[in-house]
Coordinates of C-alpha atoms and ligand atoms in Angstrom, one line a residue:
M1 CA 141.4 160.0 85.6
C2 CA 141.5 162.8 83.3
G3 CA 141.3 162.4 79.4
I4 CA 143.3 164.4 77.3
V5 CA 142.5 165.2 73.3
G6 CA 143.8 167.7 70.9
Y7 CA 143.0 168.1 67.2
V8 CA 145.2 169.8 64.2
G9 CA 143.4 169.6 60.7
N10 CA 140.4 171.1 58.9
R11 CA 137.3 169.7 60.4
D12 CA 135.1 171.3 63.2
C13 CA 137.4 171.2 65.9
S14 CA 134.8 171.6 68.7
E15 CA 132.4 168.5 67.3
V16 CA 136.5 166.5 66.9
L17 CA 137.1 167.3 70.8
V18 CA 133.9 166.5 71.9
S19 CA 133.4 163.0 70.1
A20 CA 137.0 162.0 71.1
L21 CA 136.3 163.0 75.0
R22 CA 133.4 160.8 74.7
K23 CA 135.3 157.8 73.9
L24 CA 137.4 158.5 77.2
E25 CA 134.2 158.9 79.5
Y26 CA 135.0 155.4 80.5
R27 CA 138.2 156.7 82.3
G28 CA 135.7 158.6 85.0
Y29 CA 135.4 162.7 85.1
D30 CA 132.9 165.3 86.7
S31 CA 133.8 168.2 84.1
A32 CA 134.9 168.7 80.8
G33 CA 136.2 171.6 78.6
I34 CA 138.0 172.6 75.2
A35 CA 140.0 175.5 74.0
V36 CA 139.7 176.4 69.9
F37 CA 141.7 178.7 68.3
E38 CA 139.2 181.0 66.9
S39 CA 140.4 184.2 64.3
G40 CA 143.4 184.3 66.2
K41 CA 142.2 184.1 69.8
I42 CA 141.8 180.8 71.7
N43 CA 138.0 180.5 72.8
I44 CA 137.5 178.1 75.9
K45 CA 134.6 176.5 76.8
K46 CA 133.9 174.4 80.0
A47 CA 131.1 173.0 82.1
Q48 CA 131.2 171.1 85.6
G49 CA 129.0 167.8 84.9
R50 CA 129.1 165.6 81.9
L51 CA 130.1 166.2 78.1
D52 CA 125.9 166.4 77.5
D53 CA 126.5 169.8 79.9
L54 CA 129.5 171.3 78.0
E55 CA 127.3 170.6 74.6
D56 CA 124.2 172.0 76.1
K57 CA 126.4 175.0 77.0
M58 CA 128.2 175.8 73.7
K59 CA 124.1 175.2 72.2
Y60 CA 123.5 178.4 74.5
E61 CA 126.4 179.9 74.3
G62 CA 127.7 179.1 70.7
K63 CA 130.5 176.8 70.1
P64 CA 134.1 177.5 69.6
C65 CA 134.7 177.6 65.6
G66 CA 137.9 176.5 64.2
N67 CA 139.9 174.0 63.6
V68 CA 142.7 173.6 66.5
G69 CA 142.2 172.9 69.7
I70 CA 142.6 171.0 72.8
G71 CA 140.0 169.4 75.0
H72 CA 140.0 167.8 78.3
T73 CA 137.4 165.4 80.7
R74 CA 138.5 166.2 84.6
W75 CA 138.3 164.0 87.2
A76 CA 138.8 166.2 90.3
T77 CA 142.1 165.9 92.5
H78 CA 142.9 169.4 93.6
G79 CA 140.0 171.3 94.3
V80 CA 136.4 170.4 93.9
P81 CA 134.6 169.8 90.8
S82 CA 133.7 173.0 89.5
E83 CA 133.5 175.1 86.1
I84 CA 136.7 177.1 87.1
N85 CA 138.4 174.5 88.4
S86 CA 137.9 172.5 85.1
H87 CA 140.3 172.7 81.9
P88 CA 141.4 174.1 79.3
H89 CA 143.5 176.4 81.9
R90 CA 144.8 179.6 80.8
G91 CA 148.6 181.3 82.2
G92 CA 148.1 184.2 81.5
D93 CA 148.0 185.6 77.9
K94 CA 150.6 183.1 75.9
V95 CA 149.8 179.8 76.8
T96 CA 146.5 177.4 77.6
I97 CA 146.9 174.1 78.6
V98 CA 145.0 170.6 79.7
H99 CA 146.8 168.0 82.2
N100 CA 146.5 164.8 83.1
G101 CA 148.2 163.9 86.6
I102 CA 149.4 165.5 89.7
I103 CA 151.8 168.4 90.2
E104 CA 153.5 167.5 93.5
N105 CA 155.9 170.4 94.1
Y106 CA 152.7 172.9 92.9
K107 CA 153.0 174.8 96.3
E108 CA 156.2 175.6 96.2
L109 CA 155.6 176.8 92.8
K110 CA 152.5 178.7 93.2
E111 CA 154.2 180.5 96.0
M112 CA 157.2 181.7 93.5
L113 CA 154.9 182.8 90.9
I114 CA 152.5 184.9 93.0
K115 CA 156.0 186.5 94.5
N116 CA 156.6 187.4 90.8
G117 CA 152.6 189.2 90.6
R118 CA 150.7 186.1 89.4
T119 CA 147.4 185.9 90.3
F120 CA 145.4 182.7 90.4
V121 CA 141.7 181.9 89.8
S122 CA 141.5 178.1 90.7
E123 CA 142.5 175.8 92.8
T124 CA 144.2 173.4 90.7
D125 CA 148.0 172.0 90.4
T126 CA 146.9 172.6 86.5
E127 CA 146.6 176.4 86.5
V128 CA 150.2 176.5 88.5
V129 CA 151.6 174.8 85.4
A130 CA 149.9 176.6 83.2
Q131 CA 151.1 179.9 84.6
L132 CA 154.7 178.4 85.0
L133 CA 154.6 177.9 81.3
D134 CA 153.4 181.1 80.7
F135 CA 155.9 183.0 82.9
N136 CA 158.5 180.9 81.2
Y137 CA 157.4 181.5 77.8
D138 CA 159.5 184.2 75.3
G139 CA 158.6 182.8 72.0
D140 CA 160.5 179.4 72.1
P141 CA 158.0 176.6 73.1
V142 CA 160.8 174.1 73.3
G143 CA 162.7 176.3 75.5
A144 CA 159.7 177.3 77.8
L145 CA 158.7 173.8 78.1
R146 CA 162.2 172.4 78.7
K147 CA 162.3 175.2 81.8
T148 CA 159.0 174.3 83.1
L149 CA 159.7 170.6 83.4
S150 CA 162.9 171.1 84.7
Q151 CA 160.6 172.8 87.7
V152 CA 157.9 170.8 87.5
E153 CA 157.5 167.4 90.1
G154 CA 155.3 164.6 89.8
S155 CA 153.1 162.9 87.1
F156 CA 151.5 164.8 83.8
A157 CA 150.4 164.8 80.4
L158 CA 149.8 168.1 78.6
G159 CA 148.2 169.6 75.7
V160 CA 149.4 173.1 75.3
L161 CA 148.2 175.7 72.6
F162 CA 150.5 178.9 72.5
A163 CA 148.3 181.8 71.7
D164 CA 151.2 183.3 69.0
R165 CA 151.4 179.8 67.2
E166 CA 148.2 179.3 65.7
G167 CA 147.5 175.9 63.9
E168 CA 149.8 174.0 66.5
I169 CA 149.9 172.0 69.2
Y170 CA 152.2 170.8 71.5
A171 CA 152.5 168.0 73.8
V172 CA 154.6 166.6 76.7
R173 CA 154.5 163.7 79.2
R174 CA 156.1 162.4 82.3
E175 CA 154.4 159.1 83.8
S176 CA 150.7 159.8 82.7
P177 CA 150.0 158.1 79.4
L178 CA 149.7 160.4 75.8
I179 CA 149.5 159.5 71.9
V180 CA 150.0 161.2 68.7
G181 CA 147.3 160.3 66.3
V182 CA 147.9 160.8 62.7
A183 CA 146.2 160.7 59.3
E184 CA 146.3 162.8 55.9
G185 CA 145.9 166.6 56.9
E186 CA 145.5 166.4 60.4
S187 CA 147.0 165.1 63.7
F188 CA 145.8 164.3 67.1
I189 CA 146.4 163.7 70.9
A190 CA 144.8 161.3 73.0
S191 CA 145.0 159.8 76.8
D192 CA 144.0 156.4 74.9
V193 CA 143.6 155.0 71.5
P194 CA 139.7 154.7 71.5
A195 CA 139.5 158.2 71.4
I196 CA 140.7 158.7 68.3
I197 CA 140.0 155.3 66.3
Q198 CA 137.4 156.9 64.4
Y199 CA 139.9 159.3 62.7
T200 CA 142.6 157.3 62.5
K201 CA 144.8 153.9 63.5
K202 CA 147.9 155.1 63.5
Y203 CA 149.7 156.7 66.4
Y204 CA 153.0 157.2 68.0
L205 CA 153.6 156.1 71.7
L206 CA 154.8 159.6 73.8
E207 CA 157.6 158.5 75.8
H208 CA 158.9 160.3 79.0
D209 CA 159.6 163.6 78.5
E210 CA 159.3 163.7 74.9
I211 CA 157.8 166.9 73.4
A212 CA 155.4 166.6 70.3
H213 CA 154.6 169.0 67.5
L214 CA 151.9 168.9 65.7
T215 CA 150.5 170.9 62.6
S216 CA 148.0 169.8 60.1
D217 CA 151.2 168.7 57.8
G218 CA 152.3 166.1 60.7
V219 CA 153.8 165.6 63.7
S220 CA 157.5 166.0 65.0
F221 CA 159.3 164.9 67.7
C222 CA 162.3 165.9 70.1
D223 CA 163.5 165.6 73.6
L224 CA 163.9 168.0 75.9
N225 CA 167.0 169.8 74.6
G226 CA 165.4 170.0 70.9
K227 CA 166.9 167.2 69.5
H228 CA 164.9 165.6 66.9
I229 CA 163.9 161.9 67.7
S230 CA 161.9 159.4 65.2
K231 CA 159.6 157.0 66.6
E232 CA 157.7 154.2 65.5
L233 CA 154.1 154.7 64.1
K234 CA 151.9 152.2 65.5
V235 CA 148.9 150.6 64.1
A236 CA 146.0 150.1 66.3
D237 CA 144.5 146.5 66.2
W238 CA 140.8 147.2 67.4
S239 CA 137.8 148.0 65.9
Q240 CA 136.2 151.1 66.3
D241 CA 133.1 148.7 66.6
A242 CA 135.4 146.9 69.6
A243 CA 135.4 150.3 71.1
E244 CA 131.3 150.9 70.9
K245 CA 128.4 149.6 72.8
G246 CA 127.4 146.8 69.5
G247 CA 123.7 146.8 70.6
Y248 CA 124.0 146.5 74.4
D249 CA 122.7 149.1 76.8
H250 CA 125.4 149.4 78.6
Y251 CA 129.3 148.7 78.1
M252 CA 129.2 146.6 81.5
I253 CA 127.2 144.0 80.2
K254 CA 128.9 143.6 76.6
E255 CA 131.7 143.3 78.4
I256 CA 130.6 140.8 80.3
H257 CA 129.3 138.9 77.1
E258 CA 132.6 139.3 75.5
Q259 CA 134.3 137.0 78.5
P260 CA 133.9 133.6 76.1
T261 CA 135.9 135.5 73.3
S262 CA 138.6 137.5 75.2
V263 CA 139.7 134.0 77.3
K264 CA 139.6 132.3 74.0
T265 CA 142.1 134.9 72.6
T266 CA 144.2 135.1 75.6
V267 CA 144.3 131.4 76.1
T268 CA 144.8 130.0 72.9
P269 CA 148.0 131.3 71.5
R270 CA 149.9 130.3 75.0
I271 CA 149.2 126.5 74.4
S272 CA 151.8 124.7 72.5
D273 CA 151.3 120.6 72.1
G274 CA 148.5 120.7 74.4
M275 CA 150.8 122.3 77.3
P276 CA 150.9 126.3 78.4
S277 CA 153.7 127.8 76.5
L278 CA 154.6 130.8 77.8
D279 CA 158.3 131.4 76.1
E280 CA 157.3 134.2 73.9
C281 CA 156.6 136.3 77.0
G282 CA 160.0 135.3 78.7
I283 CA 158.8 132.6 81.0
T284 CA 160.3 129.6 80.7
V285 CA 160.1 126.0 82.7
D286 CA 164.5 127.0 83.5
Y287 CA 163.1 130.3 84.9
L288 CA 160.1 128.6 86.7
K289 CA 162.2 125.9 88.1
K290 CA 164.0 128.8 90.0
V291 CA 161.4 130.7 91.5
K292 CA 161.3 130.5 94.9
Q293 CA 158.7 133.0 96.3
I294 CA 155.9 135.0 94.4
H295 CA 154.5 138.5 94.9
I296 CA 151.3 139.7 93.2
V297 CA 150.8 143.0 93.5
A298 CA 147.9 145.1 92.1
C299 CA 144.8 147.5 93.0
G300 CA 141.1 146.8 93.6
T301 CA 139.3 143.8 91.0
A302 CA 143.3 143.2 89.8
M303 CA 144.3 142.4 93.2
H304 CA 141.2 140.1 93.7
A305 CA 142.8 138.2 90.3
G306 CA 145.9 138.1 92.2
M307 CA 144.1 136.0 95.5
V308 CA 142.9 133.7 92.7
G309 CA 146.3 133.3 91.9
K310 CA 147.5 132.7 95.2
Y311 CA 145.4 129.9 96.0
I312 CA 145.6 127.8 92.8
I313 CA 149.8 128.2 93.1
E314 CA 150.1 127.7 96.7
K315 CA 148.0 124.5 95.9
L316 CA 149.4 123.1 92.7
A317 CA 152.7 124.6 92.6
K318 CA 153.7 124.6 96.3
V319 CA 155.3 128.2 95.1
P320 CA 154.5 130.4 98.3
V321 CA 152.6 133.5 97.3
I322 CA 152.1 136.8 99.1
V323 CA 149.5 139.3 97.5
D324 CA 149.6 142.7 98.1
I325 CA 147.7 145.8 97.3
A326 CA 150.1 147.9 95.8
S327 CA 149.6 151.2 97.6
E328 CA 150.5 149.4 101.0
F329 CA 153.3 147.5 99.2
R330 CA 155.5 150.5 97.6
Y331 CA 155.6 151.7 101.3
R332 CA 155.8 148.9 103.6
E333 CA 159.1 147.8 103.1
P334 CA 158.4 144.7 101.5
L335 CA 161.1 141.6 102.1
I336 CA 161.9 141.1 98.6
H337 CA 164.8 138.3 97.4
K338 CA 166.5 138.3 94.2
D339 CA 165.1 134.9 93.2
D340 CA 161.3 136.3 93.7
L341 CA 159.3 137.0 91.0
V342 CA 156.9 139.9 91.2
I343 CA 153.9 139.9 89.2
I344 CA 152.1 143.3 88.5
I345 CA 148.4 142.8 87.6
S346 CA 146.6 145.7 85.9
Q347 CA 144.1 146.3 83.0
S348 CA 145.4 149.9 81.9
G349 CA 148.9 149.2 82.6
E350 CA 149.0 153.4 84.1
T351 CA 147.6 152.5 87.6
A352 CA 150.3 154.7 89.6
D353 CA 150.8 152.6 92.7
S354 CA 151.1 149.3 90.2
L355 CA 153.6 151.5 88.3
A356 CA 155.4 152.4 91.2
A357 CA 155.1 148.9 93.0
M358 CA 157.1 147.4 89.9
R359 CA 159.4 150.4 90.3
L360 CA 160.3 149.1 93.4
A361 CA 160.6 145.5 93.2
K362 CA 163.1 145.9 89.9
S363 CA 165.3 148.3 92.3
M364 CA 165.1 145.4 94.8
G365 CA 166.8 143.4 92.2
A366 CA 163.3 141.0 91.7
K367 CA 162.0 139.8 88.4
T368 CA 159.0 141.2 87.3
L369 CA 156.4 139.9 85.4
A370 CA 153.7 142.4 84.1
I371 CA 150.0 141.0 83.3
V372 CA 148.7 143.8 81.2
N373 CA 145.7 144.7 79.2
A374 CA 146.4 148.0 77.3
K375 CA 149.1 147.5 74.9
G376 CA 152.1 149.7 75.2
S377 CA 151.3 151.0 78.5
S378 CA 154.0 151.9 80.8
I379 CA 154.1 149.2 83.6
A380 CA 153.9 146.7 80.1
R381 CA 157.1 148.7 78.4
E382 CA 158.8 148.5 82.1
A383 CA 158.5 145.3 83.2
D384 CA 161.0 142.2 82.6
M385 CA 158.5 139.7 81.3
L386 CA 155.0 141.0 80.2
I387 CA 151.9 138.4 79.0
Y388 CA 149.5 140.5 77.5
T389 CA 145.8 139.7 78.1
H390 CA 143.7 140.4 75.0
A391 CA 140.5 141.6 76.3
G392 CA 140.5 144.2 73.6
P393 CA 139.5 148.0 75.4
E394 CA 137.6 147.6 78.5
I395 CA 135.2 150.9 78.8
A396 CA 133.3 150.4 81.6
V397 CA 134.7 151.2 84.7
A398 CA 133.8 148.3 86.6
S399 CA 136.4 145.6 85.4
T400 CA 134.5 142.3 84.5
K401 CA 136.5 141.0 81.4
A402 CA 140.0 142.1 82.2
Y403 CA 139.2 140.1 85.5
M404 CA 138.4 137.3 83.4
V405 CA 141.2 137.3 81.5
Q406 CA 143.7 138.1 84.2
I407 CA 142.6 135.1 86.5
S408 CA 143.3 133.0 83.0
V409 CA 146.7 133.6 83.0
M410 CA 146.7 132.8 86.5
Y411 CA 146.0 129.6 85.9
L412 CA 148.4 129.1 82.8
L413 CA 151.4 130.3 84.8
C414 CA 150.1 128.0 87.6
F415 CA 150.1 124.9 85.7
E416 CA 153.5 125.9 84.3
L417 CA 155.2 126.6 87.0
A418 CA 153.5 123.3 89.0
F419 CA 155.0 121.1 85.9
A420 CA 158.4 123.1 85.9
K421 CA 158.6 122.5 89.9
G422 CA 157.6 118.3 89.1
Y423 CA 154.2 118.6 91.2
I424 CA 152.3 117.6 88.2
T425 CA 153.3 115.3 85.2
D426 CA 153.0 116.7 81.3
G427 CA 149.8 114.5 81.4
E428 CA 148.4 116.2 84.3
C429 CA 149.4 119.6 83.2
C430 CA 147.8 118.8 79.6
R431 CA 144.6 117.6 81.0
L432 CA 144.4 121.2 83.1
T433 CA 145.1 123.1 80.2
D434 CA 142.3 121.1 78.2
A435 CA 140.2 121.8 81.0
L436 CA 141.0 125.5 80.3
C437 CA 140.2 125.5 77.0
E438 CA 136.6 124.3 77.8
I439 CA 136.1 127.5 79.7
P440 CA 134.9 129.5 77.2
A441 CA 132.0 127.6 76.4
L442 CA 131.3 127.3 80.1
I443 CA 131.0 130.7 80.5
D444 CA 128.8 131.3 77.8
D445 CA 126.9 128.8 79.4
T446 CA 127.2 130.5 82.6
I447 CA 125.7 133.8 81.1
D448 CA 122.6 132.4 79.2
T449 CA 121.4 130.3 82.6
T450 CA 122.0 132.7 85.1
N451 CA 121.3 136.1 83.1
D452 CA 117.6 136.2 83.7
L453 CA 117.7 134.9 87.4
C454 CA 120.6 137.5 88.4
H455 CA 117.9 140.0 87.4
E456 CA 115.3 138.9 89.1
I457 CA 117.3 138.3 92.2
A458 CA 118.7 142.0 92.0
E459 CA 115.3 142.9 92.4
K460 CA 115.2 142.2 96.0
L461 CA 118.5 143.4 96.7
I462 CA 118.0 147.2 95.4
D463 CA 116.6 148.2 98.8
A464 CA 119.4 147.0 100.8
D465 CA 121.3 148.8 103.3
S466 CA 124.3 146.5 103.4
L467 CA 125.0 142.8 101.9
L468 CA 127.4 140.1 103.1
Y469 CA 129.7 137.9 100.5
I470 CA 131.2 135.0 102.0
G471 CA 133.1 132.1 101.1
R472 CA 136.0 130.1 101.7
G473 CA 138.9 129.0 99.9
L474 CA 139.1 130.5 95.9
D475 CA 134.8 131.0 96.8
Y476 CA 136.6 133.8 99.6
A477 CA 138.6 135.4 97.1
L478 CA 135.6 135.5 94.4
S479 CA 133.3 137.3 97.5
M480 CA 136.0 139.8 97.5
E481 CA 135.5 140.5 93.6
G482 CA 131.5 140.0 93.8
S483 CA 131.5 142.4 96.6
L484 CA 133.6 145.1 95.0
K485 CA 131.4 145.1 91.7
L486 CA 128.2 145.0 93.8
K487 CA 129.1 148.5 95.9
E488 CA 131.2 150.4 92.9
I489 CA 128.6 150.5 90.9
S490 CA 125.1 149.9 93.2
Y491 CA 126.5 151.9 95.9
I492 CA 125.1 149.5 98.2
H493 CA 127.4 148.8 100.8
S494 CA 129.0 145.2 101.0
E495 CA 131.4 143.4 102.5
A496 CA 133.6 139.8 101.8
Y497 CA 134.3 137.7 104.5
A498 CA 135.8 134.6 104.6
A499 CA 133.0 132.3 106.0
G500 CA 134.7 130.8 108.8
E501 CA 135.6 134.0 110.1
L502 CA 132.0 135.6 110.6
K503 CA 131.6 133.9 113.7
H504 CA 134.6 136.1 115.4
G505 CA 132.4 139.4 114.9
T506 CA 130.6 140.0 111.8
I507 CA 127.9 137.9 112.4
S508 CA 126.6 140.3 114.8
L509 CA 125.6 142.5 111.4
I510 CA 122.9 139.9 110.8
T511 CA 119.2 141.4 110.7
E512 CA 116.3 139.8 109.5
G513 CA 116.3 140.0 105.6
M514 CA 119.7 140.9 105.3
P515 CA 121.3 139.3 102.0
V516 CA 123.9 137.1 102.5
I517 CA 125.5 136.0 98.9
A518 CA 127.0 133.1 99.6
V519 CA 129.5 131.5 97.0
A520 CA 130.0 127.5 97.9
T521 CA 131.3 126.2 94.5
Q522 CA 134.6 124.6 96.3
T523 CA 133.5 120.6 96.7
S524 CA 136.2 119.7 99.2
L525 CA 134.8 123.2 101.1
Y526 CA 131.2 122.5 100.7
D527 CA 130.0 121.2 104.2
K528 CA 132.1 123.3 106.0
T529 CA 130.6 126.5 103.7
V530 CA 127.0 125.4 104.5
S531 CA 127.2 125.2 108.1
N532 CA 128.3 128.8 107.9
I533 CA 125.4 129.6 105.7
K534 CA 123.1 128.0 108.0
E535 CA 124.6 129.9 110.9
V536 CA 123.6 133.4 109.0
K537 CA 120.0 131.9 107.9
A538 CA 119.2 131.1 111.2
R539 CA 119.8 134.4 112.4
G540 CA 117.4 135.5 109.6
A541 CA 119.7 136.2 106.6
M542 CA 117.9 136.0 103.3
V543 CA 120.7 133.7 101.7
I544 CA 121.4 133.6 97.9
L545 CA 123.6 130.5 96.9
V546 CA 126.1 130.3 94.0
C547 CA 126.7 126.8 93.8
D548 CA 127.7 124.4 90.9
E549 CA 124.8 122.6 89.1
K550 CA 125.6 119.5 90.7
A551 CA 125.6 120.6 94.3
E552 CA 122.9 118.5 96.5
V553 CA 121.2 121.7 98.7
G554 CA 119.5 121.1 101.5
A555 CA 116.0 122.6 101.8
D556 CA 116.8 124.7 104.5
V557 CA 119.9 126.1 103.3
A558 CA 119.2 129.2 101.0
D559 CA 116.4 131.5 99.5
H560 CA 117.3 131.7 96.0
I561 CA 120.1 129.3 94.3
I562 CA 122.2 130.1 91.4
R563 CA 123.7 127.3 89.7
V564 CA 127.0 127.4 87.4
P565 CA 128.4 124.5 85.2
K566 CA 130.6 122.1 87.5
T567 CA 133.7 122.2 85.8
L568 CA 137.1 121.5 87.6
E569 CA 136.9 122.6 91.4
M570 CA 140.2 124.9 91.0
L571 CA 138.5 126.4 87.4
M572 CA 135.3 126.9 89.0
P573 CA 135.7 131.0 89.7
M574 CA 135.8 131.5 85.6
T575 CA 132.1 130.4 85.6
A576 CA 131.3 131.2 89.4
I577 CA 132.0 135.0 89.0
V578 CA 129.6 135.6 86.0
P579 CA 126.2 135.8 88.2
L580 CA 128.4 137.9 90.7
Q581 CA 129.0 140.3 87.8
L582 CA 125.5 140.1 86.9
L583 CA 124.0 140.4 90.2
A584 CA 126.2 143.4 90.6
Y585 CA 125.1 144.6 87.1
Y586 CA 121.5 144.5 87.3
T587 CA 121.5 146.0 90.7
S588 CA 122.8 149.0 89.5
V589 CA 120.4 149.2 86.3
L590 CA 117.2 148.6 88.6
R591 CA 118.5 151.6 91.2
G592 CA 119.1 153.8 88.0
N593 CA 122.7 154.4 88.3
D594 CA 125.3 155.2 85.8
V595 CA 126.4 151.8 85.6
D596 CA 129.6 152.2 83.3
K597 CA 130.3 155.3 85.4
P598 CA 129.8 154.9 88.6
R599 CA 130.2 158.1 90.8
N600 CA 133.6 159.4 92.3
L601 CA 135.5 156.4 90.0
A602 CA 137.5 156.6 87.3
K603 CA 139.0 153.7 84.6
S604 CA 142.6 154.4 85.0
V605 CA 144.0 155.5 88.4
T606 CA 147.2 157.3 86.9
V607 CA 147.6 159.1 90.3
E608 CA 148.5 158.1 93.6
Ligands
F6R701 C1 137.2 147.6 90.0 C2 138.5 148.3 89.3 C3 139.5 148.5 89.9 C4 140.8 148.4 88.9 C5 141.7 149.0 90.0 C6 143.0 148.7 89.1 O1 136.0 147.3 89.1 O2 138.2 147.9 87.8 O3 139.4 148.4 91.1 O4 140.9 147.0 89.2 O5 141.7 150.2 89.7 O6 143.3 149.2 87.3 P1 144.2 148.5 86.8 O7 143.9 146.9 86.6 O8 144.0 149.3 85.5 O9 145.6 148.3 87.1

């Protein structure tokens, strides 16, 4: 998704903007640009490609020299990735903007502006906003923003330079995230905290339809009527180190290694006297007793964490759970009842479909619970109940540690729910919670014992055209995540299948040497899965088996065996996911891919 930054102060603005944009690279982008006030004029530099391409261009053409400006990394939505479509966009002589989001009525607005003599150079919806703002501007920035915002529909965060207001930045948001950072003699705007943390930890969260005005003397906020707003100053608890690679080759492998700590930090504060305690998050035993049905709504990896939630909650707490992809849920007229609990899982807390799904559930009278990693994000703020996962910033586009903490929370919730419903005693609940507390050490062991083997096995995957992941029950839920991880960063096609479903069609895909990753960690289903493995093996598949350290594996079952530490059957996903992440990681590395920023993908999907 696009990233926005802006700077007012005394530093070399071009340098600040580019280094801040680098910290937003995790959001995914295909072009970049900056606009800086230079001797009373706005100097724009843009390039298709990476920030390195922009820097190369500025080395060759000269970089804008000044202390005030805005910058942008673009993830194309309207119009191909190209220099012309990249931001910042001018709206005429008076206005230059950067934008994150989507303007839904841009076609109508463009027609209106063309009728009024305006011409356009790009295919973007952003240029329409720039032109409209310019059209509405008569020297009063707030008035022009107010008028423009009353005309545009959609989601957006905007950073704006008015040509006759050197030394100032205006910013406004609706739906898309934007923060305003402050330090002595300088201020910043950014789509996310890591962009500014090297300069300041102090920031304000801009709310829906609030306007920020930044100068080197400080920042002020007003609503669309120009009425002053006082806001709470926040202090980021992330160190700069946490937002950087810390000696690893990629963020993804760093984040895989951070999983034990992330689980500890997420789980430990939610345990009291050996029992899960989510009271502080607004979830009480009394409330859980009343829950009749649960919907878990999310996208991608977060939805796969929801699948784990479904299997464990239905098994232990006997509450029916429906897992939905957010983009389907929001348009399929779901049947939601007042006593239903709707759980939204999201790392970023800004995923457009998940946010819309949550709003829909609320409007239907259900209670919503958000499980979110990004503090202060939209989903976190709007949910009725909130459990923060404490994974810290996840920078790699492929989610690993966020998934791990999402499933940790699923376990806590499941144990408390099962206890509330009377399906387990407090003693049983404590034993389960103890086992969960031992997981961080087991994840550590799993990384140590499977890392090199996964690296070796990855060498056998790099030339594959297609792979299958198979498993039953929780292993099927894990297979879905393993398959997504592999395809998104290795660009090798793969599919996850319920092992027992193969013979209903998919087994015809198996050819000599085709890699099949079989996950068989569920002791109660082990023999059944092994039968399915034999079916693919008999047809020539190269089987890579992920099983627990104690599993008895016949000689004819697998070509490669990855063993993970054994824990309670229901907790096995927390160790078994690790080799699936490592296999994806090393396959991507060996194929020479951009592991942390896979093509076409964005970290935070703030558009529908
Ligand atoms: C895959 C991945 C995505 C996200 C999905 C939801 O590795 O990261 O599938 O899980 O885009 O994002 P959040 O969790 O931010 O709502």
